[in-house]
Short mmCIF file of C-alpha atoms and ligand atoms in Angstrom, two decimals:
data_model
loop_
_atom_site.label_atom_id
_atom_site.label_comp_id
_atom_site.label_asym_id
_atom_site.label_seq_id
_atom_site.Cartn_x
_atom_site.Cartn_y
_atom_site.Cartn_z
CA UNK A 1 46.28 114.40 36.27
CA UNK A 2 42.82 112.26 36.43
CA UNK A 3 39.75 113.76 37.98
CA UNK A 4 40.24 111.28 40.78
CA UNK A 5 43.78 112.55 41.43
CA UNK A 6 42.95 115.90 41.38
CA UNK A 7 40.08 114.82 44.54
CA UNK A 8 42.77 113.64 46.61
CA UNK A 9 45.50 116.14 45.94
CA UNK A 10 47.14 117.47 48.99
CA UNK A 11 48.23 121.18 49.00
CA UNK A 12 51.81 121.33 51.06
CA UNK A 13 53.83 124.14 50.60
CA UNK A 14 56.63 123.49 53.14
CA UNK A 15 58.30 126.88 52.38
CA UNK A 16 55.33 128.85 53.43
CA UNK A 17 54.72 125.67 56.04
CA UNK A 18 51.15 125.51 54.32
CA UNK A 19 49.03 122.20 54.63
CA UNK A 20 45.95 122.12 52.98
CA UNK A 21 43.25 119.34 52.10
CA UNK A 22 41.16 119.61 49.50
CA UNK A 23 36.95 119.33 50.96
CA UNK A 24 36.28 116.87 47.77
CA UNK A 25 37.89 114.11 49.69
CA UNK A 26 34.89 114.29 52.67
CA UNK A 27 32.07 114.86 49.38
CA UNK A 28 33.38 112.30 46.88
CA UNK A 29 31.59 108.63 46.22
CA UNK A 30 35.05 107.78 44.33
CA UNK A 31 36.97 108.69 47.32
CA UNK A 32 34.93 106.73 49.17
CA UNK A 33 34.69 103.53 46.88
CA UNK A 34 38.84 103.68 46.95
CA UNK A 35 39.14 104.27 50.74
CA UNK A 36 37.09 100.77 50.84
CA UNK A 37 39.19 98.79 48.21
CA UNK A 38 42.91 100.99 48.72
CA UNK A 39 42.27 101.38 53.19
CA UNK A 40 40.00 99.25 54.61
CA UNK A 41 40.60 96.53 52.62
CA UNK A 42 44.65 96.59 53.30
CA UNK A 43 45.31 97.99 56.52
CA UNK A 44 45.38 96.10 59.64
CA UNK A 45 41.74 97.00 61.23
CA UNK A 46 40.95 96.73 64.77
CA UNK A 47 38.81 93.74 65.81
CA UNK A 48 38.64 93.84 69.38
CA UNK A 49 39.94 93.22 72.93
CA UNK A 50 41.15 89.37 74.50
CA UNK A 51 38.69 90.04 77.33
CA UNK A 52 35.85 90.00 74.95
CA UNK A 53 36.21 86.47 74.43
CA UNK A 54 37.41 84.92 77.42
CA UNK A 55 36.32 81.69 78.03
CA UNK A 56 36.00 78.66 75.28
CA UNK A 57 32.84 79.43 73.21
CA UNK A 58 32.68 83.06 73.48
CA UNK A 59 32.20 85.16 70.67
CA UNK A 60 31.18 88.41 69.41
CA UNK A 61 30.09 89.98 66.07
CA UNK A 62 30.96 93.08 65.14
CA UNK A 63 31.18 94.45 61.32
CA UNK A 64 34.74 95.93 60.58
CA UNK A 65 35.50 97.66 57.24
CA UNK A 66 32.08 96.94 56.18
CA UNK A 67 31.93 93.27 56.71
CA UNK A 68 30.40 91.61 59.37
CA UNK A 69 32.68 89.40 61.69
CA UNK A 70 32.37 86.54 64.34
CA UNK A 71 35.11 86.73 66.58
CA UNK A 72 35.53 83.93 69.23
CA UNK A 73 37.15 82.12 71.33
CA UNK A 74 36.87 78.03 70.43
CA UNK A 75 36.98 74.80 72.35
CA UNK A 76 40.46 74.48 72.06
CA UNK A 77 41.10 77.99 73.08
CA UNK A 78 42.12 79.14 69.64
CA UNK A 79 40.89 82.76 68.72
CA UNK A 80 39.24 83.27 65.29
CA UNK A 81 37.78 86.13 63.21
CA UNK A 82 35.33 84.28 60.58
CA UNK A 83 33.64 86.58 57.52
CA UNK A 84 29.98 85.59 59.28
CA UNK A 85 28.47 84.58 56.35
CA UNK A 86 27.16 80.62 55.52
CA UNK A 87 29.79 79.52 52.88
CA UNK A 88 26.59 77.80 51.95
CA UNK A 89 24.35 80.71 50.15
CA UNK A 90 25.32 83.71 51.95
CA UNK A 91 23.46 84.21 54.85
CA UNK A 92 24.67 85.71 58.14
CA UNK A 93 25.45 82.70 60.25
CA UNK A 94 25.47 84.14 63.84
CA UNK A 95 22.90 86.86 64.51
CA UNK A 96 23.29 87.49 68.15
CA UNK A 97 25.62 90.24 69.55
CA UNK A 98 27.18 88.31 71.92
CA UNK A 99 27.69 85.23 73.91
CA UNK A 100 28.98 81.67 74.37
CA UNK A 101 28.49 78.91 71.92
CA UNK A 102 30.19 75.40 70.99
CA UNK A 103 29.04 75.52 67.67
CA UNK A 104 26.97 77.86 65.07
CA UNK A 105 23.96 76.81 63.23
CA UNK A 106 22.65 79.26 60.12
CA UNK A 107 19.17 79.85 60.35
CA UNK A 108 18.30 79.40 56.44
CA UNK A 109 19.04 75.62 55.59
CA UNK A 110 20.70 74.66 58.83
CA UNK A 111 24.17 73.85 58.31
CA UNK A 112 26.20 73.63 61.52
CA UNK A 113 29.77 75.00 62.14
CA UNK A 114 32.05 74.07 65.23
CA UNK A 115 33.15 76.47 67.04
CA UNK A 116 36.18 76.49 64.99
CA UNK A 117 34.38 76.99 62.12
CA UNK A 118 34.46 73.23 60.53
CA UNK A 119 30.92 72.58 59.00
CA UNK A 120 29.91 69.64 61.60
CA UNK A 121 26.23 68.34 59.95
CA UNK A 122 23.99 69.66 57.18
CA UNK A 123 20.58 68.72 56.84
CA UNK A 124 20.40 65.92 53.64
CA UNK A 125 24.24 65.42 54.44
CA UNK A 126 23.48 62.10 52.01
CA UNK A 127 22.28 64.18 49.21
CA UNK A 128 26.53 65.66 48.92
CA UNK A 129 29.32 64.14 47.93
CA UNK A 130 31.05 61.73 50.31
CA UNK A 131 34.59 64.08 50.82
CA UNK A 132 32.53 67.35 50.26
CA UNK A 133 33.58 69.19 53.77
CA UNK A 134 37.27 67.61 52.34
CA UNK A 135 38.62 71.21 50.76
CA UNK A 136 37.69 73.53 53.51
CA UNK A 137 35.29 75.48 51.43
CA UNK A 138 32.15 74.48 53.30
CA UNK A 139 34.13 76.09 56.54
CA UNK A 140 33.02 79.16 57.76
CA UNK A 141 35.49 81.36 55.52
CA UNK A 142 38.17 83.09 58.01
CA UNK A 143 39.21 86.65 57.53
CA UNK A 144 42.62 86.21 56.03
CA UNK A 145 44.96 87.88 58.13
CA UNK A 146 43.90 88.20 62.43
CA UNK A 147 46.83 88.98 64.28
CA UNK A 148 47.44 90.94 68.51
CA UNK A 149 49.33 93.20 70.21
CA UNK A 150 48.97 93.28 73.76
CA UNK A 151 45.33 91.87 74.12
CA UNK A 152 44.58 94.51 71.01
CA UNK A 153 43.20 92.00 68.04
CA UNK A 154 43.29 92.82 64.65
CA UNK A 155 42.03 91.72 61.56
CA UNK A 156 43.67 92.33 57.79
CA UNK A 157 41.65 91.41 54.36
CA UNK A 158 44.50 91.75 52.61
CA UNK A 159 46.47 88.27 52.97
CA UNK A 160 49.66 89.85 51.72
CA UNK A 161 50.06 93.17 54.25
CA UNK A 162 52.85 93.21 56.15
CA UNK A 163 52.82 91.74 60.12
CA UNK A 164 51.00 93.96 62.89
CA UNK A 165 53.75 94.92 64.84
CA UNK A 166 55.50 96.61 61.78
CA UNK A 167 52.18 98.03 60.84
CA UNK A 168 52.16 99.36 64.40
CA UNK A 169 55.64 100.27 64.36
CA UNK A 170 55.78 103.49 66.37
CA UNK A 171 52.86 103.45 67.72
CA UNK A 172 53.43 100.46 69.64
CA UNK A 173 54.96 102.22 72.32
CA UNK A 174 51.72 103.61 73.01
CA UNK A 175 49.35 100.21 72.88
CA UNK A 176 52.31 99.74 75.56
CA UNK A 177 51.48 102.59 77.79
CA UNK A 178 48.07 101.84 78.24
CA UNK A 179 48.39 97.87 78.53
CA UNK A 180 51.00 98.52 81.12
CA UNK A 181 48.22 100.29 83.16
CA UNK A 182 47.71 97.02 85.55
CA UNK A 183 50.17 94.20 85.45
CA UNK A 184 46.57 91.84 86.02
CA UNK A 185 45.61 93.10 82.77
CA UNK A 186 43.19 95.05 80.68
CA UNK A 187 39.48 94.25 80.56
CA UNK A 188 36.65 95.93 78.21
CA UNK A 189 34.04 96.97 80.51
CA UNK A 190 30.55 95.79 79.39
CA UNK A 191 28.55 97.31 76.26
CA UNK A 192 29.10 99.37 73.91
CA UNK A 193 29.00 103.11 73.23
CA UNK A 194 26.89 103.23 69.56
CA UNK A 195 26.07 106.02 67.25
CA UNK A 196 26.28 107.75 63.55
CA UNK A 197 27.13 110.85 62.49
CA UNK A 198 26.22 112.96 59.45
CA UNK A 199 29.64 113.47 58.94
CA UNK A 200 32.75 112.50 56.74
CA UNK A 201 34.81 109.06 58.99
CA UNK A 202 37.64 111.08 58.44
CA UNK A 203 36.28 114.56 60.36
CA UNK A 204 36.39 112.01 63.02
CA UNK A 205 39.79 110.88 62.69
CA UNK A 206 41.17 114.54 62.90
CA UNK A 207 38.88 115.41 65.77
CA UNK A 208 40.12 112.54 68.15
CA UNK A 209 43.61 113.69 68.08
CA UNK A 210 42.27 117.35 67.61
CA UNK A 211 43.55 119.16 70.98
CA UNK A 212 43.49 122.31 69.07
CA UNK A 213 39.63 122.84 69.85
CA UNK A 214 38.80 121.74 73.57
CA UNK A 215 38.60 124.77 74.87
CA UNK A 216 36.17 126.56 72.52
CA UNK A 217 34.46 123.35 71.83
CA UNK A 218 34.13 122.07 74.73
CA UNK A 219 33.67 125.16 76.87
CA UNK A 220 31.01 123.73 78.93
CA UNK A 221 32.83 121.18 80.24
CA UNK A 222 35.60 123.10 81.42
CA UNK A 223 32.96 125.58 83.25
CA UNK A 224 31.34 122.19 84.59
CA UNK A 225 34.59 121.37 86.03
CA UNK A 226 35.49 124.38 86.92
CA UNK A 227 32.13 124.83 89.22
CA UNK A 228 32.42 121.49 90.82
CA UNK A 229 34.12 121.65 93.55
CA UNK A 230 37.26 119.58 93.57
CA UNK A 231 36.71 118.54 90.14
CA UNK A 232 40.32 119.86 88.98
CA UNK A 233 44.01 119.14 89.91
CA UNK A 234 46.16 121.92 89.81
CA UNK A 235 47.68 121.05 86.26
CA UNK A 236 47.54 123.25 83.24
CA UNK A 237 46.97 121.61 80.21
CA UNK A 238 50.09 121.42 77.98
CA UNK A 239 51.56 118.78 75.79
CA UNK A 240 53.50 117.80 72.15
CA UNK A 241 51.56 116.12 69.12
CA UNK A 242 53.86 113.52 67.24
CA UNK A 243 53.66 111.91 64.29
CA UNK A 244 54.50 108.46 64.76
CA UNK A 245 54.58 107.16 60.75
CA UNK A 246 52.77 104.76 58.86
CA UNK A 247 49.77 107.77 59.21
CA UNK A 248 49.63 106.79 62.95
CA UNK A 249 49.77 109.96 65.32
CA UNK A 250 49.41 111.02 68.94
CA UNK A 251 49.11 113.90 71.23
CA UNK A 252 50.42 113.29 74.67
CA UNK A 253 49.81 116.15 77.04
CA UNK A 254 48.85 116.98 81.08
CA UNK A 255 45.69 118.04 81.87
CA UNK A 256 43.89 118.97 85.25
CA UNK A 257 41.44 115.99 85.74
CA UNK A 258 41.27 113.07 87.34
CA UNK A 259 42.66 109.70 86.12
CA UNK A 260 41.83 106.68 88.60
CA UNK A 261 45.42 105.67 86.82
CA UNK A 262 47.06 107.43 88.70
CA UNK A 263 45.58 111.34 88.76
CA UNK A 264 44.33 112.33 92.04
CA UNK A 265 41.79 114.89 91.80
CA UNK A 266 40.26 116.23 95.58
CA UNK A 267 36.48 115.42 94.46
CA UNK A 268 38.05 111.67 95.22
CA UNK A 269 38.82 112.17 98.48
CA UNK A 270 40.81 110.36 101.35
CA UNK A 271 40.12 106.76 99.84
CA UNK A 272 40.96 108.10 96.49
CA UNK A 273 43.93 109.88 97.40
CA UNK A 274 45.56 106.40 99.17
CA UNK A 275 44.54 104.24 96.26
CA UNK A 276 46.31 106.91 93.59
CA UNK A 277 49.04 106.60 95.67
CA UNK A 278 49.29 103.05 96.05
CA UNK A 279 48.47 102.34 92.12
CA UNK A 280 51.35 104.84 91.58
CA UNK A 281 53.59 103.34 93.97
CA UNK A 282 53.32 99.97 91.74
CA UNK A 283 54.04 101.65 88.51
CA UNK A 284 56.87 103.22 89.74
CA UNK A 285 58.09 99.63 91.19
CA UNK A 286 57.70 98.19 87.89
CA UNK A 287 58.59 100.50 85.51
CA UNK A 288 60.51 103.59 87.02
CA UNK A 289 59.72 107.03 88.37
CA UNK A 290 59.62 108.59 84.81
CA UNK A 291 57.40 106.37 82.89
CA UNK A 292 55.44 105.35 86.43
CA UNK A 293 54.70 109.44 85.98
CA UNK A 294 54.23 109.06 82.13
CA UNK A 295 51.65 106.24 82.39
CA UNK A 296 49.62 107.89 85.39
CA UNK A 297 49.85 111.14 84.61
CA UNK A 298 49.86 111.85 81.14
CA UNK A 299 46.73 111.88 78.68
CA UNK A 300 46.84 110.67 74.97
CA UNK A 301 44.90 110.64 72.25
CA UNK A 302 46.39 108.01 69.69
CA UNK A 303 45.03 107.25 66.21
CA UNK A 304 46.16 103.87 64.66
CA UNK A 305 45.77 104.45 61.14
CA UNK A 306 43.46 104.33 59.27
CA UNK A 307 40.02 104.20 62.28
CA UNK A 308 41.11 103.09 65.31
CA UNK A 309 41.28 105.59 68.32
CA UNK A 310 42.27 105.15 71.73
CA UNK A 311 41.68 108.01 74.31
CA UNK A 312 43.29 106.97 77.44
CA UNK A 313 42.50 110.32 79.00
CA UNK A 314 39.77 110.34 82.33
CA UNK A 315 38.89 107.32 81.24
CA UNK A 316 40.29 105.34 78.15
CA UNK A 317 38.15 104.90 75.36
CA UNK A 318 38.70 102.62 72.63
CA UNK A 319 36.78 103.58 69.71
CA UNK A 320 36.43 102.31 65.79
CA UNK A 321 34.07 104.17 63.01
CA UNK A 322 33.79 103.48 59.45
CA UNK A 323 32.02 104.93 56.87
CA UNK A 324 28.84 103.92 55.25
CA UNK A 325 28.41 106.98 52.44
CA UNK A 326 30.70 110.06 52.17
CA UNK A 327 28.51 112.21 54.71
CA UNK A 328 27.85 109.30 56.81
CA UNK A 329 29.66 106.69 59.62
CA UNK A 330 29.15 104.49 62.30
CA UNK A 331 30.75 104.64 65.69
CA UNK A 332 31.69 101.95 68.71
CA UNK A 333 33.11 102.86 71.35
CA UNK A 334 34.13 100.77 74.59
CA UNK A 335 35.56 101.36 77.96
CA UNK A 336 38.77 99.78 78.93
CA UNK A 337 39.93 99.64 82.43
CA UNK A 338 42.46 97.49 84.93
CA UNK A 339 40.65 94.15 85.58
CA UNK A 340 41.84 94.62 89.44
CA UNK A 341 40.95 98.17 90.00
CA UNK A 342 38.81 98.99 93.19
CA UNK A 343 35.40 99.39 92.81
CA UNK A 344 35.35 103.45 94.09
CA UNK A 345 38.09 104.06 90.83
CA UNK A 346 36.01 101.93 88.82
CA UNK A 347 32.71 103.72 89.37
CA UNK A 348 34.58 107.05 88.48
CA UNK A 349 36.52 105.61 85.53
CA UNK A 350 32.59 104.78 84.20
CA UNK A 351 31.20 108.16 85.03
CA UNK A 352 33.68 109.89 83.16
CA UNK A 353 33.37 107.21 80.26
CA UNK A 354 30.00 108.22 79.82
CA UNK A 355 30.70 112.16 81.05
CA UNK A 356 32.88 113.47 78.29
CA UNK A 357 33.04 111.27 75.41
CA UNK A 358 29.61 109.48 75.57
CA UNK A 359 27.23 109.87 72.93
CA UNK A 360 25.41 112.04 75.90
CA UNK A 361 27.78 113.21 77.72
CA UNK A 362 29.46 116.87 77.56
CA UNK A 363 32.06 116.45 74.74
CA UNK A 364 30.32 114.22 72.14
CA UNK A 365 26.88 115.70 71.16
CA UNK A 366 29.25 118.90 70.74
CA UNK A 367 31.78 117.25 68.52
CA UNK A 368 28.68 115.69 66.27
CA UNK A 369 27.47 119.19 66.16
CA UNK A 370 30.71 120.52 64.69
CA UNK A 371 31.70 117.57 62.51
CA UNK A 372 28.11 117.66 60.85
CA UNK A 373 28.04 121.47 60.46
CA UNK A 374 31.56 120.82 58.80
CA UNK A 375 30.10 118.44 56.55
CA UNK A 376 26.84 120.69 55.84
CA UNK A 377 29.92 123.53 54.55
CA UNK A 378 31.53 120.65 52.12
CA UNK A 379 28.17 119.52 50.63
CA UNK A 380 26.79 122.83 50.08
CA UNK A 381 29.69 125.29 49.90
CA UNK A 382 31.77 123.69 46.92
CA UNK A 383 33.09 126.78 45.70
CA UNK A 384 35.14 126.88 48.98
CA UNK A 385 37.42 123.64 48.14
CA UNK A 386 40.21 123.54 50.96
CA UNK A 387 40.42 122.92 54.42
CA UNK A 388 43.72 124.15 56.48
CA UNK A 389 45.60 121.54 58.35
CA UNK A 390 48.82 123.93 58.55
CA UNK A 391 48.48 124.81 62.82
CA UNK A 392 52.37 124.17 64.17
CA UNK A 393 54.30 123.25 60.76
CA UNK A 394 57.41 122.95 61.11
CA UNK A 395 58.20 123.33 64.21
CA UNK A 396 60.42 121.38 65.81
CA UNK A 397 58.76 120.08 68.69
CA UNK A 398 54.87 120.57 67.70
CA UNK A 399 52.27 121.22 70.57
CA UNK A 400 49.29 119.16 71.82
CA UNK A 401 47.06 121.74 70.05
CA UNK A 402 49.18 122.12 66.84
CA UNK A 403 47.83 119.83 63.92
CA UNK A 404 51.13 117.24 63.28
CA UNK A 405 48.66 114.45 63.85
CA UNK A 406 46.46 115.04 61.47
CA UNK A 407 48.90 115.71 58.37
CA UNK A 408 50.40 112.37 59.54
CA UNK A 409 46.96 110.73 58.93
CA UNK A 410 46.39 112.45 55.54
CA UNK A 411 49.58 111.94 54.15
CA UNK A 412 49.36 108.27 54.71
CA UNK A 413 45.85 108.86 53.41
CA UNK A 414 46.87 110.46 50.15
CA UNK A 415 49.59 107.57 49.78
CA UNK A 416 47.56 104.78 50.01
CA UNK A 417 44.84 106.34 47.31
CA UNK A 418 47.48 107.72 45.38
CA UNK A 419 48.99 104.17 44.71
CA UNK A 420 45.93 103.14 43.44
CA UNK A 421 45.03 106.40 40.99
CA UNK A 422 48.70 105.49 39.29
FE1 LIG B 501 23.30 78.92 55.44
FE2 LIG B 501 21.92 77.75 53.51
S1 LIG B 501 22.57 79.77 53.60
S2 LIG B 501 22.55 76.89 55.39
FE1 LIG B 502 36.12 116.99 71.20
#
């Protein structure tokens, strides 16, 4: 076995329902060179949300898997995900954030793109060859692969992968869930939710489906709650953890606090109470009394391999991270909502948005705190070389707070590296 191998070698012993996984693979810069060729380079990455880029001429840039990419909306309505640098000598063509443009002019030499990416002038155009824009390559180069699921874009540098919705396979039924919240539609709320961590990407992944340490972790919160009045429905917190293939998982579970879809919690009050009912009464119209109950009521936590999160718990929280060393990542995170909720449910969606899992609010700083003091035990304490990931093995029907989700993620994890060690 190579040295490499040996880094990324899973311990499962299924007769003692033992899962471990070995620390090297949060320390390693080989492990972290192959996640960027064997992961991020071939799995289908998550770009961002239709209501981003609305109107013709809207665009954001955002980097994904370590490149940086325009996506937009152009004249003719088409959406596109361009790599956003000048196919002339390299340099980053749009530098704004956001906004609305017909067309794209790179600061160094001037070229100009369409909004659809076709260079339109260059400064000296008589100094190049009469066909030169005739092969494409003076174009703003497109990612190869941008494909959507229910307003969810995504983007795949690997022109050979196999379509989105078999990549999402299982998990679909979740994207499903939460774009069934309105029938109007979903609508990222504006800005974004920014910040690094000392930590390993993947101490991320396995603490977003992680329901195994809220209430140690996150003890404050639940005292918060508990000591503001009304804060809590009467619903104890209970729920299954599923593996859904592919190294996508979930945990889908009840939990006492308030979801403006479709959670009533007393701190809302009368005008709450009538519009919980009412958005309830519609989901039950539309879809049933069972999965009306399963979309209001429920709270999940789904990963979409290999660093896409959405936590459609108080509020829902779409989030992506990816690593820039071993020890270190970047996060976004955005708020999703209906686009034709009232304003009182909107107001509360965006106070618990920023209340639990904002960078500031009562859940995050906490998880930082634990993912980097993780970290700080893999970088300095190599003689101890294995976390345990064995919580719930093999039983049949694993719980929210068992850890199903996580061997999920790092068996697909192991495969994909594992393909390229042989
Ligand atoms: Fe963009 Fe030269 S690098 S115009
Ligand atoms: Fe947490």
């Amino acid at each position: 076995m190579s040295q490499f191998e040996q880094t990324i070698k899973l311990h499962v012993d299924p007769a003692r329902k033992v899962f471990k996984v070995p620390r090297s693979a949060f320390t390693s810069q080989a492990v972290f060179e192959a996640e960027r060729d064997q992961i991020f380079s071939r799995c289908w990455l998550y770009l961002g949300h239709a209501s981003e880029i609305v109107k013709p001429g809207a665009f954001v840039t955002r980097s994904v898997g370590g490149r940086n990419i325009l996506f937009n909306r152009d004249a003719d309505k088409q959406v596109n995900a361009f790599l956003n640098t000048c196919p002339h000598r390299g340099a980053t063509v749009c530098r704004d954030r956001a906004g609305n443009a017909k067309s794209f002019q790179c600061f160094y030499h001037g070229w100009v793109f369409g909004s659809d990416g076709a260079l339109k002038s260059q400064p000296g155009q008589e100094s190049y060859c009469e066909d030169f824009v005739a092969d494409g390559q003076a174009n703003l180069p497109r990612v190869p692969r941008l494909e959507e699921y229910r307003g969810f874009w995504f983007v795949n540098f690997d022109a050979g992968a196999i379509p989105l919705e078999q990549y999402l396979g299982n998990a679909r039924e979740y994207l499903d869930i939460v774009a069934d919240h309105s029938e109007a539609g979903l609508e990222v709320v504006g800005g974004t939710q920014e910040y690094s961590i000392r930590a390993n990407w993947k101490l991320l992944v396995e603490n977003s489906i992680d329901g195994y340490h809220a209430s140690t972790t996150h003890a404050t919160y639940l005292d918060y709650l508990k000591g503001t009045a009304g804060s809590l429905a009467a619903v104890p917190l209970k729920g299954v953890g599923r593996d859904l293939g592919n190294g996508h998982a979930v945990i889908e579970y009840a939990a006492p606090w308030g979801r403006p879809i479709a959670q009533w919690i007393p701190a809302w009050g009368e005008e709450g109470k009538q519009d919980v009912e009412r958005i309830m009464a519609g989901l039950t119209e539309r879809f049933g009394a069972e999965r009306a109950e399963r979309i209001g009521l429920k709270n999940r936590n789904l990963l979409i391999f290999p660093n896409l999160v959405i936590n459609d718990i108080m509020a829902v929280t779409v989030r992506t991270f990816y690593p820039l060393a071993p020890n270190y990542q970047h996060i976004n995170a955005w708020a999703l909502a209906p686009v034709d909720e009232h304003e009182w449910a909107r107001k509360r969606r965006l106070e618990n948005f920023l209340e639990f899992l904002g960078p500031g609010g009562f859940a995050t700083p906490d998880d930082v705190e634990a993912l980097q003091q993780c970290q700080a035990g893999y970088d300095n304490a190599r003689e101890a070389a294995w976390n345990d990931i064995s919580k719930g093995m093999g039983r049949e029907v694993p719980s929210f707070d068992d850890e199903v989700q996580m061997r999920a993620f790092w068996t697909q994890w192991n495969k994909m590296l594992d393909a390229s060690a042989s």
